[in-house]
Amino acid sequence: MPRKPAKKQPNLLDQLPTPPPGTPEWIRHEQNTQPNPRQARQAHINTCNRCGALILTGLTGPTTAMPTQADPTTTTNPATIRATLAQGRRAYQIETTDTALHLNELHAPPALGITVAPHHICHYTAPGYTPILNQHRKDTTTNDHPPF
């Protein structure tokens, strides 16, 4: 007697995250374009597994790095950064290059003008921080003619 074929169980790791309603199209594209690892040096836009909020995930440094999650909000106000660190909440300096965004963990308040993002805590928005994902993404391509 032939056996019934077993139902294939969905692999939760292969399923694409569902962004919250109202998410801009470029963020949806960033989330659903592979590879988008949660433990890469470069920070990527992902969805929190617990609360479903948009977060930045990446490693906290180039050598002895730890995986981390940061809220996609930033500030350069030293008083706000000191208040975040005084609460015992981790904060990350955002370092941008031409092609990547890196999260470097802060252990002391940074110098003036340094952009900082707070560690992600589910269902909590840190006061004094400005969302960065609402901004329009600048295009890296142009229709200009080459200079030759």
Coordinates of C-alpha atoms in Angstrom, one line a residue:
M1 CA 0.0 0.0 0.0
P2 CA 1.6 3.3 -1.0
R3 CA 2.2 5.9 1.6
K4 CA 0.7 9.4 1.5
P5 CA 3.1 12.1 0.6
A6 CA 4.0 14.1 3.7
K7 CA 3.1 17.8 3.7
K8 CA 6.1 20.0 3.4
Q9 CA 6.4 22.3 6.4
P10 CA 7.2 26.0 5.5
N11 CA 10.7 27.0 6.4
L12 CA 10.5 30.1 8.5
L13 CA 14.0 31.2 7.6
D14 CA 13.1 31.3 3.9
Q15 CA 10.0 33.4 4.3
L16 CA 10.4 37.1 3.4
P17 CA 9.6 39.6 6.2
T18 CA 6.4 41.6 5.8
P19 CA 7.0 45.3 6.3
P20 CA 4.5 47.4 8.2
P21 CA 1.8 49.2 6.2
G22 CA 2.9 52.5 4.7
T23 CA 6.5 51.3 4.2
P24 CA 8.2 53.1 1.2
E25 CA 8.9 51.0 -1.8
W26 CA 12.7 51.4 -1.6
I27 CA 12.6 49.9 1.9
R28 CA 10.5 46.9 0.7
H29 CA 13.1 46.4 -2.1
E30 CA 16.0 46.6 0.4
Q31 CA 14.3 44.0 2.7
N32 CA 13.4 41.6 0.0
T33 CA 16.7 41.7 -2.0
Q34 CA 19.1 38.9 -1.1
P35 CA 21.5 38.7 0.5
N36 CA 20.3 40.7 3.5
P37 CA 21.8 38.9 6.4
R38 CA 21.1 39.8 10.0
Q39 CA 24.8 39.2 11.0
A40 CA 26.8 41.1 8.5
R41 CA 29.2 44.0 9.1
Q42 CA 27.1 46.3 6.9
A43 CA 23.8 47.4 8.5
H44 CA 20.7 46.2 6.7
I45 CA 17.0 47.1 7.1
N46 CA 15.1 44.2 8.6
T47 CA 12.0 43.6 10.6
C48 CA 12.1 42.8 14.3
N49 CA 11.1 39.2 15.0
R50 CA 9.2 40.1 18.1
C51 CA 7.3 43.3 17.4
G52 CA 7.5 43.6 13.6
A53 CA 9.1 47.1 13.6
L54 CA 11.6 48.2 11.0
I55 CA 15.2 48.0 12.5
L56 CA 18.8 48.2 11.4
T57 CA 20.7 45.0 11.9
G58 CA 24.5 44.5 11.7
L59 CA 27.7 43.9 13.5
T60 CA 29.1 46.4 16.0
G61 CA 32.6 46.5 14.8
P62 CA 35.1 45.2 12.2
T63 CA 37.0 42.7 14.3
T64 CA 35.4 41.5 17.6
A65 CA 31.8 42.4 16.6
M66 CA 28.5 41.3 18.1
P67 CA 25.2 41.1 16.2
T68 CA 23.0 44.1 17.1
Q69 CA 19.7 45.7 16.4
A70 CA 19.3 49.5 16.3
D71 CA 16.2 51.7 15.8
P72 CA 16.3 53.6 12.5
T73 CA 16.3 56.9 14.3
T74 CA 19.2 59.3 14.8
T75 CA 20.4 62.3 16.7
T76 CA 23.4 64.5 17.0
N77 CA 22.3 66.2 20.2
P78 CA 24.8 65.5 23.0
A79 CA 22.2 65.8 25.8
T80 CA 20.0 63.2 24.1
I81 CA 22.9 60.8 23.6
R82 CA 24.0 61.2 27.3
A83 CA 20.5 60.6 28.4
T84 CA 20.3 57.4 26.3
L85 CA 23.6 56.1 27.8
A86 CA 22.6 57.1 31.3
Q87 CA 19.5 54.9 31.0
G88 CA 21.8 51.9 30.4
R89 CA 20.7 51.7 26.8
R90 CA 23.3 51.0 24.2
A91 CA 23.8 53.5 21.4
Y92 CA 25.7 53.2 18.1
Q93 CA 27.6 55.7 16.0
I94 CA 26.4 55.6 12.4
E95 CA 29.2 55.6 10.0
T96 CA 28.3 56.0 6.4
T97 CA 30.4 55.2 3.3
D98 CA 29.5 55.4 -0.3
T99 CA 27.9 52.0 -0.4
A100 CA 27.3 51.0 3.3
L101 CA 26.0 51.9 6.7
H102 CA 27.9 50.7 9.8
L103 CA 27.0 50.6 13.4
N104 CA 29.8 51.2 15.9
E105 CA 29.0 50.8 19.6
L106 CA 29.5 53.8 21.8
H107 CA 31.0 53.5 25.3
A108 CA 31.1 57.2 26.1
P109 CA 29.3 60.3 24.7
P110 CA 30.9 61.1 21.3
A111 CA 32.2 64.4 20.0
L112 CA 29.9 67.1 18.7
G113 CA 28.3 66.4 15.3
I114 CA 28.4 62.6 15.5
T115 CA 25.3 60.8 14.3
V116 CA 24.0 58.2 16.8
A117 CA 21.2 55.6 16.8
P118 CA 19.8 53.9 19.9
H119 CA 19.6 50.2 20.5
H120 CA 16.2 48.7 19.5
I121 CA 13.7 48.0 22.4
C122 CA 10.4 46.6 21.3
H123 CA 7.4 49.0 21.5
Y124 CA 9.6 51.9 22.8
T125 CA 10.5 55.0 20.9
A126 CA 13.4 57.0 22.3
P127 CA 12.6 60.7 22.7
G128 CA 14.7 63.2 20.8
Y129 CA 15.5 61.0 17.9
T130 CA 14.5 61.6 14.3
P131 CA 13.4 58.8 12.0
I132 CA 15.8 58.2 9.0
L133 CA 13.7 55.8 7.0
N134 CA 11.1 58.3 6.1
Q135 CA 13.6 60.3 4.1
H136 CA 13.7 59.7 0.3
R137 CA 16.6 57.6 -0.8
K138 CA 19.0 59.6 -3.0
D139 CA 19.6 57.9 -6.4
T140 CA 23.2 56.9 -7.0
T141 CA 22.7 56.9 -10.8
T142 CA 22.2 59.9 -13.0
N143 CA 21.4 60.4 -16.7
D144 CA 24.3 62.8 -17.1
H145 CA 26.8 62.2 -20.0
P146 CA 30.3 61.1 -19.0
P147 CA 32.9 63.8 -19.1
F148 CA 34.8 62.5 -22.1

